[in-house]
Every structure is written in structure tokens, then in C-alpha cells.
Amino acid sequence: MKKLIIFPDIHGRKFWKEPFETFKNNEDYGFIFLGDYIDAYKFENISENDAIDNFKEILDNCINHPRTTMLVGNHDIHYLPPLDEEYGCRRYDKYKKEIQKLFLNNIDKFRVCHIEKIGDTRYVFSHAGFLKSWIEQASYGLKNLSITLDNVNDLLYSEDGLFALSMYGYERGARSRFAVGSCVWADIQEHLGIYDRFEKNIYQIFAHNQAFPYFDDFTQYYICEDFAMLDAQKPFVLDLENGKLSEL
């Protein structure tokens, strides 16, 4: 595999289909979904049924594809018990049990984080990006797990882990200014803080922040020396030989 095609937030959109069909049998290409498969935005006029059918199509095509990774987002974990009874983000409550079953029946296929190493740099993929302060806060609150980038996928398999993933920060509505978001909830404003930058050999790629305040529309993205925020309703590609990231 030489190139990795990246699909940011889906939310019922079908921009993933053409690239997947084009490159699915090409061993030079792999695919990674950054999460948030359903819960479409009302202004995009994607019906609940269409969004769910789109998710089922993604599962049918991708869940067993040998070069595809599927990450979870905040709109995904909040269908998992016990978070499905908690306040989180908008949900298709009418279809909650059906969607929950889709996730639970395939939970071993989903990941919180994916890492590719290119040269001396680790390219870390997640839905919303990792904050050092969240790792510290969540690790302190968990009984049996000290969170690292290498074991964070284990959080999907315990209640404590899921509650750690459900943490969101002040920028996303938490009352405390000291609250920070998890790797499925972190806001880009949190990533812009100097304290939460990782060491130089870590480069983060995430989504989750559609049209954050610096943008004029919903198709823009933000790339800097420490991370790339790609929530732009379009696919991207990472060259796994030289680390070049661009629109597909």
C-alpha cells in the first residue's frame, strides 16, 4: 500500500463511493474513514433512512476490505450503551436500536485511532484529534487503564473507556473552562493551544470541525505543521512514502 485515501465526516454523504469503487481493487491504495457515519445535518436534506442506508452500504463494502480502517466519531459512540442513555450529540432516536445493532455487531472492526509511520514521523488518525490534557485527565479518572496513543482502541470495550471518550470541552458546551475534549470530541480551538501540541515526530489527521470560525463555507480545511483538520465533505490522500497530504 502506497497511498491512503481519507474520508472525513460522512453524515450520510456519498462522496466516499466513487473513490472507493475506483481504487478498491488497486493494492497501492488503502482507505480510512474518520467516523460520524450518520446523523446528517438538516440543512443538507439527507433523510434519516438515506443516511442509515448509506452507512449500511459502507459496512457492506468496507468492513471486510483488507485495506480499509473505520474509526469512530462522537456521533458513533453515543449509540453505544451506556452512552445511548446519556446527553451527547444529536441522534436518530427513532432508529437508535437498529443503528446500535449495526455498531455492536461489528464493533471489533472499528477503531478509535490509527497510526501510520512515515520516516521518523507517526501520522496519527482519529475523529477529532488527541489533546495531551485529555489523556492526562482521562487516565486519572480511569481505574485500570493508562491511556496512550497505542492502547486507546481498548476504550471501546469498557464503560470507563466509553465515558472517557464522551468527554467534551468548554468549546463544545462543557460548563467548566478546565474541561477538555476526547479524541472524538476535541474542538480545533483546543488544538490551537501550545500546551496540547505533541512532540515533533507526531502529526495528527482528524475531522469533526466543519466550518470552524475561520472558515466562510463548509468545504474548507485547515492544515498546519502539527495537524490537519479535514472536515470538508471531500476525500483526501496521504502518500505513505513521502507524507504528502492533498485533496484526492
PDB file of N, CA and C in Angstrom, residues 176-246:
ATOM      1  N   SER A 176     -17.305  23.770  32.692  1.00  0.00           N
ATOM      2  CA  SER A 176     -16.004  24.118  33.255  1.00  0.00           C
ATOM      3  C   SER A 176     -15.026  24.532  32.160  1.00  0.00           C
ATOM      4  N   ARG A 177     -14.305  25.615  32.395  1.00  0.00           N
ATOM      5  CA  ARG A 177     -13.278  26.039  31.444  1.00  0.00           C
ATOM      6  C   ARG A 177     -12.079  25.098  31.451  1.00  0.00           C
ATOM      7  N   PHE A 178     -12.002  24.230  32.454  1.00  0.00           N
ATOM      8  CA  PHE A 178     -10.897  23.275  32.538  1.00  0.00           C
ATOM      9  C   PHE A 178     -11.216  21.958  31.826  1.00  0.00           C
ATOM     10  N   ALA A 179     -12.459  21.776  31.405  1.00  0.00           N
ATOM     11  CA  ALA A 179     -12.847  20.548  30.717  1.00  0.00           C
ATOM     12  C   ALA A 179     -12.224  20.519  29.324  1.00  0.00           C
ATOM     13  N   VAL A 180     -11.791  19.336  28.900  1.00  0.00           N
ATOM     14  CA  VAL A 180     -11.183  19.181  27.580  1.00  0.00           C
ATOM     15  C   VAL A 180     -11.856  18.020  26.841  1.00  0.00           C
ATOM     16  N   GLY A 181     -11.805  18.075  25.541  1.00  0.00           N
ATOM     17  CA  GLY A 181     -12.465  17.073  24.723  1.00  0.00           C
ATOM     18  C   GLY A 181     -11.597  15.866  24.445  1.00  0.00           C
ATOM     19  N   SER A 182     -12.251  14.731  24.275  1.00  0.00           N
ATOM     20  CA  SER A 182     -11.561  13.483  23.934  1.00  0.00           C
ATOM     21  C   SER A 182     -11.171  13.493  22.461  1.00  0.00           C
ATOM     22  N   CYS A 183     -10.599  12.398  22.008  1.00  0.00           N
ATOM     23  CA  CYS A 183     -10.175  12.283  20.611  1.00  0.00           C
ATOM     24  C   CYS A 183     -11.341  12.096  19.657  1.00  0.00           C
ATOM     25  N   VAL A 184     -12.582  12.024  20.171  1.00  0.00           N
ATOM     26  CA  VAL A 184     -13.746  12.071  19.297  1.00  0.00           C
ATOM     27  C   VAL A 184     -14.562  13.342  19.515  1.00  0.00           C
ATOM     28  N   TRP A 185     -14.131  14.182  20.458  1.00  0.00           N
ATOM     29  CA  TRP A 185     -14.904  15.379  20.785  1.00  0.00           C
ATOM     30  C   TRP A 185     -14.084  16.670  20.734  1.00  0.00           C
ATOM     31  N   ALA A 186     -12.776  16.598  20.689  1.00  0.00           N
ATOM     32  CA  ALA A 186     -11.947  17.795  20.812  1.00  0.00           C
ATOM     33  C   ALA A 186     -12.265  18.828  19.739  1.00  0.00           C
ATOM     34  N   ASP A 187     -12.287  20.075  20.132  1.00  0.00           N
ATOM     35  CA  ASP A 187     -12.524  21.166  19.205  1.00  0.00           C
ATOM     36  C   ASP A 187     -11.194  21.702  18.676  1.00  0.00           C
ATOM     37  N   ILE A 188     -11.205  22.193  17.454  1.00  0.00           N
ATOM     38  CA  ILE A 188      -9.963  22.683  16.877  1.00  0.00           C
ATOM     39  C   ILE A 188      -9.389  23.851  17.667  1.00  0.00           C
ATOM     40  N   GLN A 189     -10.248  24.613  18.339  1.00  0.00           N
ATOM     41  CA  GLN A 189      -9.737  25.707  19.163  1.00  0.00           C
ATOM     42  C   GLN A 189      -8.845  25.166  20.283  1.00  0.00           C
ATOM     43  N   GLU A 190      -9.158  23.969  20.771  1.00  0.00           N
ATOM     44  CA  GLU A 190      -8.310  23.343  21.783  1.00  0.00           C
ATOM     45  C   GLU A 190      -6.966  22.930  21.191  1.00  0.00           C
ATOM     46  N   HIS A 191      -6.977  22.483  19.947  1.00  0.00           N
ATOM     47  CA  HIS A 191      -5.729  22.065  19.307  1.00  0.00           C
ATOM     48  C   HIS A 191      -4.797  23.240  19.027  1.00  0.00           C
ATOM     49  N   LEU A 192      -5.348  24.420  18.950  1.00  0.00           N
ATOM     50  CA  LEU A 192      -4.520  25.582  18.664  1.00  0.00           C
ATOM     51  C   LEU A 192      -3.729  26.050  19.867  1.00  0.00           C
ATOM     52  N   GLY A 193      -4.005  25.476  21.045  1.00  0.00           N
ATOM     53  CA  GLY A 193      -3.240  25.815  22.241  1.00  0.00           C
ATOM     54  C   GLY A 193      -1.862  25.166  22.227  1.00  0.00           C
ATOM     55  N   ILE A 194      -0.856  25.899  22.641  1.00  0.00           N
ATOM     56  CA  ILE A 194       0.522  25.403  22.605  1.00  0.00           C
ATOM     57  C   ILE A 194       0.717  24.208  23.536  1.00  0.00           C
ATOM     58  N   TYR A 195       0.058  24.215  24.682  1.00  0.00           N
ATOM     59  CA  TYR A 195       0.284  23.158  25.670  1.00  0.00           C
ATOM     60  C   TYR A 195      -0.063  21.785  25.112  1.00  0.00           C
ATOM     61  N   ASP A 196      -1.094  21.717  24.298  1.00  0.00           N
ATOM     62  CA  ASP A 196      -1.581  20.421  23.849  1.00  0.00           C
ATOM     63  C   ASP A 196      -0.895  19.905  22.596  1.00  0.00           C
ATOM     64  N   ARG A 197       0.136  20.583  22.125  1.00  0.00           N
ATOM     65  CA  ARG A 197       0.872  20.073  20.971  1.00  0.00           C
ATOM     66  C   ARG A 197       1.732  18.878  21.383  1.00  0.00           C
ATOM     67  N   PHE A 198       1.770  17.879  20.532  1.00  0.00           N
ATOM     68  CA  PHE A 198       2.598  16.714  20.802  1.00  0.00           C
ATOM     69  C   PHE A 198       4.027  16.958  20.343  1.00  0.00           C
ATOM     70  N   GLU A 199       4.874  15.992  20.624  1.00  0.00           N
ATOM     71  CA  GLU A 199       6.265  16.101  20.217  1.00  0.00           C
ATOM     72  C   GLU A 199       6.357  16.165  18.691  1.00  0.00           C
ATOM     73  N   LYS A 200       7.492  16.580  18.187  1.00  0.00           N
ATOM     74  CA  LYS A 200       7.642  16.883  16.770  1.00  0.00           C
ATOM     75  C   LYS A 200       7.465  15.678  15.857  1.00  0.00           C
ATOM     76  N   ASN A 201       7.629  14.468  16.362  1.00  0.00           N
ATOM     77  CA  ASN A 201       7.504  13.305  15.477  1.00  0.00           C
ATOM     78  C   ASN A 201       6.085  12.735  15.446  1.00  0.00           C
ATOM     79  N   ILE A 202       5.105  13.545  15.880  1.00  0.00           N
ATOM     80  CA  ILE A 202       3.694  13.180  15.812  1.00  0.00           C
ATOM     81  C   ILE A 202       2.987  14.178  14.897  1.00  0.00           C
ATOM     82  N   TYR A 203       2.263  13.657  13.896  1.00  0.00           N
ATOM     83  CA  TYR A 203       1.436  14.523  13.060  1.00  0.00           C
ATOM     84  C   TYR A 203       0.017  13.977  13.084  1.00  0.00           C
ATOM     85  N   GLN A 204      -0.930  14.810  13.471  1.00  0.00           N
ATOM     86  CA  GLN A 204      -2.305  14.355  13.636  1.00  0.00           C
ATOM     87  C   GLN A 204      -3.168  14.717  12.416  1.00  0.00           C
ATOM     88  N   ILE A 205      -4.057  13.780  12.063  1.00  0.00           N
ATOM     89  CA  ILE A 205      -5.018  13.999  10.997  1.00  0.00           C
ATOM     90  C   ILE A 205      -6.407  13.661  11.543  1.00  0.00           C
ATOM     91  N   PHE A 206      -7.320  14.629  11.472  1.00  0.00           N
ATOM     92  CA  PHE A 206      -8.650  14.420  12.042  1.00  0.00           C
ATOM     93  C   PHE A 206      -9.667  15.273  11.288  1.00  0.00           C
ATOM     94  N   ALA A 207     -10.931  15.245  11.755  1.00  0.00           N
ATOM     95  CA  ALA A 207     -12.024  15.975  11.092  1.00  0.00           C
ATOM     96  C   ALA A 207     -12.839  16.704  12.164  1.00  0.00           C
ATOM     97  N   HIS A 208     -14.173  16.498  12.194  1.00  0.00           N
ATOM     98  CA  HIS A 208     -15.021  16.885  13.320  1.00  0.00           C
ATOM     99  C   HIS A 208     -15.355  18.370  13.414  1.00  0.00           C
ATOM    100  N   ASN A 209     -14.673  19.258  12.715  1.00  0.00           N
ATOM    101  CA  ASN A 209     -14.826  20.698  12.968  1.00  0.00           C
ATOM    102  C   ASN A 209     -15.361  21.458  11.758  1.00  0.00           C
ATOM    103  N   GLN A 210     -16.404  20.958  11.164  1.00  0.00           N
ATOM    104  CA  GLN A 210     -16.948  21.558   9.948  1.00  0.00           C
ATOM    105  C   GLN A 210     -17.165  23.058  10.128  1.00  0.00           C
ATOM    106  N   ALA A 211     -16.601  23.844   9.203  1.00  0.00           N
ATOM    107  CA  ALA A 211     -16.793  25.300   9.170  1.00  0.00           C
ATOM    108  C   ALA A 211     -16.483  25.962  10.509  1.00  0.00           C
ATOM    109  N   PHE A 212     -15.308  25.656  11.079  1.00  0.00           N
ATOM    110  CA  PHE A 212     -14.957  26.315  12.338  1.00  0.00           C
ATOM    111  C   PHE A 212     -14.760  27.806  12.074  1.00  0.00           C
ATOM    112  N   PRO A 213     -14.715  28.655  13.099  1.00  0.00           N
ATOM    113  CA  PRO A 213     -14.913  30.097  12.911  1.00  0.00           C
ATOM    114  C   PRO A 213     -14.074  30.795  11.853  1.00  0.00           C
ATOM    115  N   TYR A 214     -12.926  30.267  11.472  1.00  0.00           N
ATOM    116  CA  TYR A 214     -12.108  30.948  10.479  1.00  0.00           C
ATOM    117  C   TYR A 214     -12.608  30.739   9.049  1.00  0.00           C
ATOM    118  N   PHE A 215     -13.591  29.863   8.855  1.00  0.00           N
ATOM    119  CA  PHE A 215     -13.998  29.488   7.508  1.00  0.00           C
ATOM    120  C   PHE A 215     -15.257  30.244   7.061  1.00  0.00           C
ATOM    121  N   ASP A 216     -15.397  30.374   5.766  1.00  0.00           N
ATOM    122  CA  ASP A 216     -16.575  31.010   5.190  1.00  0.00           C
ATOM    123  C   ASP A 216     -17.593  29.997   4.684  1.00  0.00           C
ATOM    124  N   ASP A 217     -17.168  28.775   4.440  1.00  0.00           N
ATOM    125  CA  ASP A 217     -18.104  27.758   3.976  1.00  0.00           C
ATOM    126  C   ASP A 217     -17.711  26.406   4.548  1.00  0.00           C
ATOM    127  N   PHE A 218     -18.451  25.360   4.149  1.00  0.00           N
ATOM    128  CA  PHE A 218     -18.301  24.046   4.767  1.00  0.00           C
ATOM    129  C   PHE A 218     -17.343  23.125   4.022  1.00  0.00           C
ATOM    130  N   THR A 219     -16.678  23.632   3.011  1.00  0.00           N
ATOM    131  CA  THR A 219     -15.796  22.774   2.224  1.00  0.00           C
ATOM    132  C   THR A 219     -14.316  23.112   2.422  1.00  0.00           C
ATOM    133  N   GLN A 220     -14.020  23.970   3.382  1.00  0.00           N
ATOM    134  CA  GLN A 220     -12.642  24.341   3.636  1.00  0.00           C
ATOM    135  C   GLN A 220     -12.025  23.447   4.707  1.00  0.00           C
ATOM    136  N   TYR A 221     -10.720  23.358   4.713  1.00  0.00           N
ATOM    137  CA  TYR A 221      -9.994  22.553   5.690  1.00  0.00           C
ATOM    138  C   TYR A 221      -8.781  23.343   6.170  1.00  0.00           C
ATOM    139  N   TYR A 222      -8.130  22.821   7.199  1.00  0.00           N
ATOM    140  CA  TYR A 222      -7.045  23.565   7.846  1.00  0.00           C
ATOM    141  C   TYR A 222      -5.858  22.631   8.039  1.00  0.00           C
ATOM    142  N   ILE A 223      -4.725  22.996   7.448  1.00  0.00           N
ATOM    143  CA  ILE A 223      -3.514  22.192   7.565  1.00  0.00           C
ATOM    144  C   ILE A 223      -2.385  23.082   8.086  1.00  0.00           C
ATOM    145  N   CYS A 224      -1.725  22.638   9.151  1.00  0.00           N
ATOM    146  CA  CYS A 224      -0.581  23.375   9.684  1.00  0.00           C
ATOM    147  C   CYS A 224       0.561  22.384   9.946  1.00  0.00           C
ATOM    148  N   GLU A 225       1.604  22.829  10.584  1.00  0.00           N
ATOM    149  CA  GLU A 225       2.790  21.970  10.748  1.00  0.00           C
ATOM    150  C   GLU A 225       2.588  20.862  11.758  1.00  0.00           C
ATOM    151  N   ASP A 226       1.548  20.976  12.604  1.00  0.00           N
ATOM    152  CA  ASP A 226       1.324  19.973  13.645  1.00  0.00           C
ATOM    153  C   ASP A 226       0.148  19.048  13.376  1.00  0.00           C
ATOM    154  N   PHE A 227      -0.832  19.517  12.592  1.00  0.00           N
ATOM    155  CA  PHE A 227      -2.018  18.700  12.359  1.00  0.00           C
ATOM    156  C   PHE A 227      -2.733  19.156  11.094  1.00  0.00           C
ATOM    157  N   ALA A 228      -3.656  18.283  10.660  1.00  0.00           N
ATOM    158  CA  ALA A 228      -4.536  18.595   9.542  1.00  0.00           C
ATOM    159  C   ALA A 228      -5.968  18.315   9.963  1.00  0.00           C
ATOM    160  N   MET A 229      -6.842  19.320   9.842  1.00  0.00           N
ATOM    161  CA  MET A 229      -8.255  19.164  10.126  1.00  0.00           C
ATOM    162  C   MET A 229      -8.972  19.145   8.774  1.00  0.00           C
ATOM    163  N   LEU A 230      -9.578  18.004   8.413  1.00  0.00           N
ATOM    164  CA  LEU A 230     -10.030  17.770   7.046  1.00  0.00           C
ATOM    165  C   LEU A 230     -11.543  17.664   6.891  1.00  0.00           C
ATOM    166  N   ASP A 231     -12.323  18.187   7.826  1.00  0.00           N
ATOM    167  CA  ASP A 231     -13.777  18.045   7.753  1.00  0.00           C
ATOM    168  C   ASP A 231     -14.318  18.963   6.664  1.00  0.00           C
ATOM    169  N   ALA A 232     -14.243  18.507   5.404  1.00  0.00           N
ATOM    170  CA  ALA A 232     -14.547  19.371   4.277  1.00  0.00           C
ATOM    171  C   ALA A 232     -15.423  18.715   3.216  1.00  0.00           C
ATOM    172  N   GLN A 233     -16.095  17.609   3.567  1.00  0.00           N
ATOM    173  CA  GLN A 233     -17.029  16.947   2.665  1.00  0.00           C
ATOM    174  C   GLN A 233     -16.372  16.491   1.360  1.00  0.00           C
ATOM    175  N   LYS A 234     -15.134  16.061   1.446  1.00  0.00           N
ATOM    176  CA  LYS A 234     -14.407  15.600   0.267  1.00  0.00           C
ATOM    177  C   LYS A 234     -13.299  14.649   0.709  1.00  0.00           C
ATOM    178  N   PRO A 235     -12.837  13.777  -0.165  1.00  0.00           N
ATOM    179  CA  PRO A 235     -11.748  12.858   0.194  1.00  0.00           C
ATOM    180  C   PRO A 235     -10.377  13.505   0.022  1.00  0.00           C
ATOM    181  N   PHE A 236      -9.427  12.995   0.790  1.00  0.00           N
ATOM    182  CA  PHE A 236      -8.041  13.417   0.723  1.00  0.00           C
ATOM    183  C   PHE A 236      -7.170  12.185   0.534  1.00  0.00           C
ATOM    184  N   VAL A 237      -5.899  12.395   0.222  1.00  0.00           N
ATOM    185  CA  VAL A 237      -4.992  11.269   0.061  1.00  0.00           C
ATOM    186  C   VAL A 237      -3.661  11.594   0.721  1.00  0.00           C
ATOM    187  N   LEU A 238      -3.136  10.624   1.459  1.00  0.00           N
ATOM    188  CA  LEU A 238      -1.825  10.738   2.093  1.00  0.00           C
ATOM    189  C   LEU A 238      -0.873   9.784   1.389  1.00  0.00           C
ATOM    190  N   ASP A 239       0.217  10.317   0.869  1.00  0.00           N
ATOM    191  CA  ASP A 239       1.256   9.498   0.263  1.00  0.00           C
ATOM    192  C   ASP A 239       2.075   8.856   1.385  1.00  0.00           C
ATOM    193  N   LEU A 240       2.043   7.544   1.473  1.00  0.00           N
ATOM    194  CA  LEU A 240       2.702   6.830   2.564  1.00  0.00           C
ATOM    195  C   LEU A 240       4.200   6.678   2.355  1.00  0.00           C
ATOM    196  N   GLU A 241       4.706   7.210   1.258  1.00  0.00           N
ATOM    197  CA  GLU A 241       6.151   7.163   1.022  1.00  0.00           C
ATOM    198  C   GLU A 241       6.834   8.471   1.377  1.00  0.00           C
ATOM    199  N   ASN A 242       6.112   9.604   1.165  1.00  0.00           N
ATOM    200  CA  ASN A 242       6.759  10.892   1.446  1.00  0.00           C
ATOM    201  C   ASN A 242       5.972  11.787   2.399  1.00  0.00           C
ATOM    202  N   GLY A 243       4.774  11.351   2.830  1.00  0.00           N
ATOM    203  CA  GLY A 243       3.989  12.119   3.794  1.00  0.00           C
ATOM    204  C   GLY A 243       3.209  13.272   3.203  1.00  0.00           C
ATOM    205  N   LYS A 244       3.155  13.383   1.894  1.00  0.00           N
ATOM    206  CA  LYS A 244       2.426  14.484   1.260  1.00  0.00           C
ATOM    207  C   LYS A 244       0.926  14.247   1.403  1.00  0.00           C
ATOM    208  N   LEU A 245       0.208  15.279   1.886  1.00  0.00           N
ATOM    209  CA  LEU A 245      -1.234  15.214   2.093  1.00  0.00           C
ATOM    210  C   LEU A 245      -1.896  16.214   1.155  1.00  0.00           C
ATOM    211  N   SER A 246      -2.928  15.764   0.433  1.00  0.00           N
ATOM    212  CA  SER A 246      -3.581  16.648  -0.523  1.00  0.00           C
ATOM    213  C   SER A 246      -5.008  16.193  -0.763  1.00  0.00           C
TER     214      SER A 246
END
